[in-house]
Coordinates of C-alpha atoms in Angstrom, one line a residue:
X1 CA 63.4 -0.4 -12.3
X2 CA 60.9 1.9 -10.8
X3 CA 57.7 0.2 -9.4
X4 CA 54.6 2.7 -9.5
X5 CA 52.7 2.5 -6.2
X6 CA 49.6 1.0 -6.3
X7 CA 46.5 3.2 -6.5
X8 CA 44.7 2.8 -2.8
X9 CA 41.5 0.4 -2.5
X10 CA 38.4 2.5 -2.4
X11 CA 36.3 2.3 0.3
X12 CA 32.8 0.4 -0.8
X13 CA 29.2 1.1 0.5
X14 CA 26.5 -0.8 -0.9
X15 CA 23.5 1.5 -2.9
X16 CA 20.1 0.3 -3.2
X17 CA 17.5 2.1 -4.8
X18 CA 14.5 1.3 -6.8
X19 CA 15.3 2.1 -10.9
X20 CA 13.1 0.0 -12.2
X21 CA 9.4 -1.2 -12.5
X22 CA 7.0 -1.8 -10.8
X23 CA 9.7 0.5 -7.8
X24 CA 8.7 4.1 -8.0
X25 CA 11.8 4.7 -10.2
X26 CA 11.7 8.4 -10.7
X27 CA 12.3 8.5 -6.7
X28 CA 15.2 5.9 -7.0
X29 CA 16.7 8.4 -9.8
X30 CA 16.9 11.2 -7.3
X31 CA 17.8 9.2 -4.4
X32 CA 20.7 7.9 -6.6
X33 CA 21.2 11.3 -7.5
X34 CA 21.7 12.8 -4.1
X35 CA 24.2 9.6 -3.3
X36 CA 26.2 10.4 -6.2
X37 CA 26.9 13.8 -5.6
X38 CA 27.6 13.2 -2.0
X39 CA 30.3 10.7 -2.8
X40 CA 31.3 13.1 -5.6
X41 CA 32.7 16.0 -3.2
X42 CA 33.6 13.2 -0.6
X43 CA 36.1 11.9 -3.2
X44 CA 37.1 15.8 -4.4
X45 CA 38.0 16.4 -0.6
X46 CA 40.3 13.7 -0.2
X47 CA 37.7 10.9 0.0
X48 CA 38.3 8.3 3.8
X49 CA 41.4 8.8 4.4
X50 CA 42.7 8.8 0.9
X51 CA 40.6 6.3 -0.2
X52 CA 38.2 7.0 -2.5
X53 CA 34.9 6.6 -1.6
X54 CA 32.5 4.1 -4.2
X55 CA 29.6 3.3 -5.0
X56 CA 27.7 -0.8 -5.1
X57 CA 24.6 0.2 -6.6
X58 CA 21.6 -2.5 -6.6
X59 CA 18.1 -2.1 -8.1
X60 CA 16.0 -3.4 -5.9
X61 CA 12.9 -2.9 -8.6
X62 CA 10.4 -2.6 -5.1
X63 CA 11.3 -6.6 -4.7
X64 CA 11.7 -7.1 -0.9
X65 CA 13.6 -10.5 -1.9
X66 CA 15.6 -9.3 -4.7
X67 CA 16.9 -6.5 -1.6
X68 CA 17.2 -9.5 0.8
X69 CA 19.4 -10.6 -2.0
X70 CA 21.2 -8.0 -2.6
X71 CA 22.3 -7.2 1.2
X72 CA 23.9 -10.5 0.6
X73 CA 25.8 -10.3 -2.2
X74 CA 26.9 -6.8 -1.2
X75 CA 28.1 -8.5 2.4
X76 CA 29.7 -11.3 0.6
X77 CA 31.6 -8.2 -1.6
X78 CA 32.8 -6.3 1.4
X79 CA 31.0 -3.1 1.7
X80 CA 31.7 -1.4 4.8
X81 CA 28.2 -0.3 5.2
X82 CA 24.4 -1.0 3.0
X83 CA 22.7 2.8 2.5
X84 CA 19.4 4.1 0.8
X85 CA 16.5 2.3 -0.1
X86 CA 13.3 4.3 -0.9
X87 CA 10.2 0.8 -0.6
X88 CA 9.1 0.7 3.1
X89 CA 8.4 -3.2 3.1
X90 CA 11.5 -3.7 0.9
X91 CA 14.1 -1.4 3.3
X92 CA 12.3 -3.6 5.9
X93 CA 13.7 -7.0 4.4
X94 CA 16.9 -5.3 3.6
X95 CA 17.0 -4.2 7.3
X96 CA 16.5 -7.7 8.1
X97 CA 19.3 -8.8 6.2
X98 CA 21.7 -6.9 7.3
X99 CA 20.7 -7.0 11.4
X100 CA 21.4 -10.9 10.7
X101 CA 24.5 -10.4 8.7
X102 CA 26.2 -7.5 11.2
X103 CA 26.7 -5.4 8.3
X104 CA 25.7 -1.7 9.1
X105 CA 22.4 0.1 7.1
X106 CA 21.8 3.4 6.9
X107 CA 18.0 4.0 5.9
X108 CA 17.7 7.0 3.8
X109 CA 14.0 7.3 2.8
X110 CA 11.8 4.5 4.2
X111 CA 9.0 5.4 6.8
X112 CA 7.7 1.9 8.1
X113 CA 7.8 2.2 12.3
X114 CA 8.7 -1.9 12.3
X115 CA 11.9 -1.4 9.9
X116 CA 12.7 -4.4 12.1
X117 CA 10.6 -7.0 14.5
X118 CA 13.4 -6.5 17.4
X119 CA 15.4 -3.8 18.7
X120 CA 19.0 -3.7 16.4
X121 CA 22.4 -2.0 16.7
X122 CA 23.0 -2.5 13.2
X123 CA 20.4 0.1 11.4
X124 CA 19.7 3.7 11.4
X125 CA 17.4 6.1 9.4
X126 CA 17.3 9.6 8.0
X127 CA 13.6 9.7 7.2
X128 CA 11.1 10.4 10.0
X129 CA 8.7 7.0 11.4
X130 CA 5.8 7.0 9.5
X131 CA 3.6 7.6 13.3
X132 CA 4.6 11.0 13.2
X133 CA 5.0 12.0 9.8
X134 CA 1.3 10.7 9.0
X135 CA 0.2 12.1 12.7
X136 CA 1.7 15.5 11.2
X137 CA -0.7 14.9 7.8
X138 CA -3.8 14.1 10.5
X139 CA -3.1 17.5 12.1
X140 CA -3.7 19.1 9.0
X141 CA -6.6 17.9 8.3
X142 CA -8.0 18.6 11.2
X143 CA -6.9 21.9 11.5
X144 CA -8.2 22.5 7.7
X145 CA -11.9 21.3 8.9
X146 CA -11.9 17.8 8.1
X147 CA -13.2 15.3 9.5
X148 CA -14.8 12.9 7.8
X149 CA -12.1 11.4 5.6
X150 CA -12.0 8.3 3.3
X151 CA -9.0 6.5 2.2
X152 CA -8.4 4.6 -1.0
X153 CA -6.6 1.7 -0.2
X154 CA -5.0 -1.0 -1.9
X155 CA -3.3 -4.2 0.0
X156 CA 0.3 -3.3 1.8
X157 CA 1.9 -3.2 5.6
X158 CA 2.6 0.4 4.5
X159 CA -0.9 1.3 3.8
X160 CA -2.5 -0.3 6.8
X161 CA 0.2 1.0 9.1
X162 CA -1.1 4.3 7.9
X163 CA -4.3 4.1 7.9
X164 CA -3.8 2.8 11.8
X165 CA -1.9 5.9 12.5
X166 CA -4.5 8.6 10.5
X167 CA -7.5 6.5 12.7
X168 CA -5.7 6.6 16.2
X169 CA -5.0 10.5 15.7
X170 CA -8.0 11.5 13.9
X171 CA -10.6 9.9 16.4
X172 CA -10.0 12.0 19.4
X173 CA -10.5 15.1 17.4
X174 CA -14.0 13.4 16.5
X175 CA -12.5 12.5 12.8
X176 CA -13.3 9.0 11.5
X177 CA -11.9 7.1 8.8
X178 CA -13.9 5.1 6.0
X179 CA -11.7 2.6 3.5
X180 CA -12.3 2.0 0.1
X181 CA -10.8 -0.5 -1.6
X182 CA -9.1 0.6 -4.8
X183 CA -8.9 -2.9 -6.3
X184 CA -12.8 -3.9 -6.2
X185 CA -14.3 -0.6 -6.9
X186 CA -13.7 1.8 -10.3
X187 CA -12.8 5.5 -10.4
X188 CA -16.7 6.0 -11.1
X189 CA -17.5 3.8 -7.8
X190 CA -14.9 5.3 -5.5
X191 CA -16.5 8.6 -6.4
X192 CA -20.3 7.3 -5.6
X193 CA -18.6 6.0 -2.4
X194 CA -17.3 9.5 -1.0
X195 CA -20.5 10.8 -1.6
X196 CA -22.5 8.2 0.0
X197 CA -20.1 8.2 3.0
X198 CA -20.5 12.5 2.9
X199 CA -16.3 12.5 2.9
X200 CA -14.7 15.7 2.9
X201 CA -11.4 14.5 2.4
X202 CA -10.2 11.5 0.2
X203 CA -6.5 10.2 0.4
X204 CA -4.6 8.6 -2.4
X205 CA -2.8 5.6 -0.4
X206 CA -2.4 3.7 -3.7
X207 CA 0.2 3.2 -6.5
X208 CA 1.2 5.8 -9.3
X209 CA 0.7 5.9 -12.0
X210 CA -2.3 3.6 -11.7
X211 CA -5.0 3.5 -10.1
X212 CA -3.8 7.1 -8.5
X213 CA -3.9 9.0 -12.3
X214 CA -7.6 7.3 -12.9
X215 CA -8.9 7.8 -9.3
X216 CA -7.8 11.7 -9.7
X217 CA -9.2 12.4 -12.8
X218 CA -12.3 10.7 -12.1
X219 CA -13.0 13.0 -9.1
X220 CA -12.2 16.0 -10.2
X221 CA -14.7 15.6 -13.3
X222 CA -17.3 14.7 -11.2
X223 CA -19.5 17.7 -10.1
X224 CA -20.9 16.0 -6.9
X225 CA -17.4 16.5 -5.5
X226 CA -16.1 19.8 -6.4
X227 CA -15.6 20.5 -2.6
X228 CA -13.5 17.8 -1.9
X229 CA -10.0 17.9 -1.0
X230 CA -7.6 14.9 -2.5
X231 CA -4.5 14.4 -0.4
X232 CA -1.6 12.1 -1.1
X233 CA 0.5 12.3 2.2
X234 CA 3.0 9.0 0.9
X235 CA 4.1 12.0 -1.6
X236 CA 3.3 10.9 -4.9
X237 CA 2.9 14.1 -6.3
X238 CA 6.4 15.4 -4.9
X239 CA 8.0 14.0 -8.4
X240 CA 7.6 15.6 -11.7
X241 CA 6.0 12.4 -12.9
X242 CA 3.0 13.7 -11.3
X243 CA 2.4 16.8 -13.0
X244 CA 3.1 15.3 -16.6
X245 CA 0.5 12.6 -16.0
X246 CA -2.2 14.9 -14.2
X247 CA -1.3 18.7 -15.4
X248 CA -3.9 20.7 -13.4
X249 CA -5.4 17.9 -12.2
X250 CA -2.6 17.2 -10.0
X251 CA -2.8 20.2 -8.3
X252 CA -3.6 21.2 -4.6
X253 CA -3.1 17.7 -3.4
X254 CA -1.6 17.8 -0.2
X255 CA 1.2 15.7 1.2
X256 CA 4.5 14.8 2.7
X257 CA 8.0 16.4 2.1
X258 CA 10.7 16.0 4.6
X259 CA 12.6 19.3 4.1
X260 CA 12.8 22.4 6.3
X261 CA 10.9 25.4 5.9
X262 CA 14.3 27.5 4.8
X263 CA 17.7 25.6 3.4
X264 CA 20.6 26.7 5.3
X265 CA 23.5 27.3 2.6
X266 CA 25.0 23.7 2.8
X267 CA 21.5 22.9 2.0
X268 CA 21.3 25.8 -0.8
X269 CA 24.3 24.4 -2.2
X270 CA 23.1 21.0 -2.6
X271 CA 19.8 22.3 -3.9
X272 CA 21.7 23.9 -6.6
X273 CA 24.3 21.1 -7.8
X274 CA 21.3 18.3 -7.7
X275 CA 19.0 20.3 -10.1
X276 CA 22.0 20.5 -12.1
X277 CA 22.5 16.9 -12.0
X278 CA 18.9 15.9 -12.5
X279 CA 18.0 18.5 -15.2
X280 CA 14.4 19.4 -12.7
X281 CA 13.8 20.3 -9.5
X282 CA 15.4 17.9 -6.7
X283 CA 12.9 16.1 -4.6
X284 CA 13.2 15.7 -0.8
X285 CA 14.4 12.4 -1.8
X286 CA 17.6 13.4 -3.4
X287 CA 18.5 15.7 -0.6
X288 CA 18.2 12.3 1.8
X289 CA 20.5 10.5 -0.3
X290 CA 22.8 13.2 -0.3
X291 CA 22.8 13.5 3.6
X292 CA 22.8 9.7 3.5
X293 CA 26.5 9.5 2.4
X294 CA 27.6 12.8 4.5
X295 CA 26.5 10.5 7.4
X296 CA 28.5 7.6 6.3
X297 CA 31.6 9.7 5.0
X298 CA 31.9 11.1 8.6
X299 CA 31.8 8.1 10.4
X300 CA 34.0 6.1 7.7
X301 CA 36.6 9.3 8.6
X302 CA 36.5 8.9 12.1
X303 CA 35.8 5.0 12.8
X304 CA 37.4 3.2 10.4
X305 CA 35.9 0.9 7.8
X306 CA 35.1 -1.6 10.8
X307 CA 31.3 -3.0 10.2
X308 CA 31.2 -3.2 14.2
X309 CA 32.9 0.0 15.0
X310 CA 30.7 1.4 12.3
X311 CA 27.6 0.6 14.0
X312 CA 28.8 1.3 17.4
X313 CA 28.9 5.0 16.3
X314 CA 25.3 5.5 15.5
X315 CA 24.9 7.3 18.7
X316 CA 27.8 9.6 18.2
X317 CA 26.5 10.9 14.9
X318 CA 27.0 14.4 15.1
X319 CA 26.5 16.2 11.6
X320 CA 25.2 18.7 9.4
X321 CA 23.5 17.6 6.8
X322 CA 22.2 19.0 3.5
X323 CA 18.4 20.0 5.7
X324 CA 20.4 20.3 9.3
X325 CA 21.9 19.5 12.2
X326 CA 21.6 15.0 12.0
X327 CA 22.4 12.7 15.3
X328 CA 20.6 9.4 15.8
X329 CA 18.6 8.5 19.1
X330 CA 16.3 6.0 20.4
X331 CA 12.9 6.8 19.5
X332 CA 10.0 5.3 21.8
X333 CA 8.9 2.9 20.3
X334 CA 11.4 2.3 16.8
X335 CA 13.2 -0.2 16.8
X336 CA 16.5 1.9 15.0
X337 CA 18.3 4.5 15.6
X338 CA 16.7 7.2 14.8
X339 CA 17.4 10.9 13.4
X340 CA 14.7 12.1 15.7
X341 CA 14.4 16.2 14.3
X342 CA 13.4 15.3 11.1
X343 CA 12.0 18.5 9.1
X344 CA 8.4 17.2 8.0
X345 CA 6.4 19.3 5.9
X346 CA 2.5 19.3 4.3
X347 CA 2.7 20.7 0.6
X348 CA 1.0 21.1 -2.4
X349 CA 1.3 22.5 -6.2
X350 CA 0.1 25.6 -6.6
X351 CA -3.1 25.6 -8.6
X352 CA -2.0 28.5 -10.4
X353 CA 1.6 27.3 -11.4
X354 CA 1.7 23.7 -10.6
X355 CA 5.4 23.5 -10.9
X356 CA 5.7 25.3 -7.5
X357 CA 4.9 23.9 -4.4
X358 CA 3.0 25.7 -1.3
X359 CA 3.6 24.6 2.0
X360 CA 0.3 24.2 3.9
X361 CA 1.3 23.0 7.6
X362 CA 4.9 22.0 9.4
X363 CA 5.1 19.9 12.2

């Protein structure tokens, strides 16, 4: 009798991601679509150790308790390690999950500076802290002449972290900073607002589709604002969701992108096979998920499967990544470890083909 060998375990990492409402689900497609492939050549190259590498996906939906919930069940099902997670407040209670449980989570698109209340061995991030991605965004405003800016707001730790940040760095530079609250006032009184308050500059820190779509729409019609520059620098019109809601509109609206000025040709590479798999152009998102599980591959292959040993080797990181060279640090300040070199990048569609984007400052 001839036994057949059993097939080997795979090796389990826990996905979250936001796919549906009210989470910003076109950037949980892409940041699932940047994971996927990742674990897709992982797995053609032998995957850790001959073990194939899979996949635990979770919609988190933007629900910081449903991710709470999830980091749980995931724990409770093995997984090595907890990656992803695009929702700043919601990575932050999924980073506060996993710091409690010991179970390893690598951040691949949240901004937040207070991922966590206290220092933790247990989490890292790809993305850049919001204080010097949205210090970056002040810089070009500056530098383009603005200086009296209002912000429409709505009710969030994400938003009013960044509005601290665009305050602090705007002031010494003689910039001040006016909010308007996007839930009391219309589209037609946000507009009488920037003109009463003579802004230059209004930024979109609010939700899309709505109120973003109306707010847009409402100033570019109005002729009292022609000279006013809209900026979105959460990223909201990164996705193509954007331009199908706003079409011209959505144009020339500065904001963040975390991707280097030039893709070397691993990044090139990976440009190429995620537009393939996403049928449009990849956002910055997708290319974090992708270097996400190139993180997690290498340290799998050279630490074992160990949720400790796994954490322990945050500081060791030493690999190229889809948008460069990625090893973790302590940041001044951020309470994980940190890929500190970051590419960050103000951008905008191009009035006169709003399917390509301009890049307007680096920092």
């Amino acid at each position: 009798m001839i036994t057949q060998a059993r097939p080997p375990q795979p090796v389990t990492i826990g996905a979250l991601a936001p796919l549906t409402r009210p989470g910003w689900v076109e950037a949980g497609r892409h940041l699932l679509a940047g994971l996927e492939l990742a674990v897709g050549e992982v797995n053609d190259g032998g995957g850790i150790g001959g073990r194939p590498l899979e996949l635990m996906v979770r919609d988190t939906a933007a629900d910081p308790q449903r991710a709470a919930a999830a980091v749980d069940e995931l724990a409770q099902l093995g997984v090595a390690a907890v990656a992803g997670e695009y929702h700043s407040v919601v990575a932050r209670a999924a980073a506060a999950r996993a710091d409690a449980l010991g179970l390893p989570f690598l951040c691949s698109s949240a901004v937040l500076d207070a991922l966590t209340e206290e220092p933790t061995e247990w989490v890292a991030r790809l993305s850049p802290p919001q204080s010097h991605g949205w210090r970056v965004y002040a810089d070009f405003l500056l530098d383009a002449g603005h200086s009296r800016i209002a912000v429409a707001t709505e009710p969030s730790v994400y938003w009013a972290s960044g509005v601290r940040i665009l305050r602090d760095h705007l002031a010494p530079g003689g910039g001040t900073v006016v909010e308007l609250d996007a839930r009391a006032l219309t589209p037609a009184a946000v507009c009488d607002a920037l003109v009463d308050h003579r802004a230059t500059a209004l930024l979109l820190l609010v939700g899309l589709p709505e109120p973003a779509v109306s707010i847009v729409r409402s100033v570019r019609r109005d002729q009292r604002l022609t000279e006013t520059m809209i900026g979105a620098p959460a990223g909201q019109p990164e996705f193509a969701e954007w331009a199908t809601l706003l079409g011209g509109d959505g144009a020339a609206i500065p904001f963040l992108r975390y991707l280097p000025g030039r893709l070397g040709p691993l990044g090139a590479r990976v440009g190429t096979a995620l537009r393939e798999r996403l049928s449009e152009e990849p956002s910055f998102v997708a290319f974090e998920g992708y270097d996400t599980i190139t993180v997690l591959a290498d340290v799998l292959r050279s630490h074992g499967t160990d949720r400790a040993r796994i954490a322990a080797s945050w500081p060791h990181v030493a690999v190229e990544g889809a948008r460069g060279q990625i090893r973790f640090s302590r940041t001044p300040g951020i309470s994980v470890w940190q890929w500190a070199r970051t590419p960050v990048q103000v951008v905008d569609r191009d009035p006169a083909e709003p399917s390509r984007l301009r890049i307007r400052h680096a920092g």
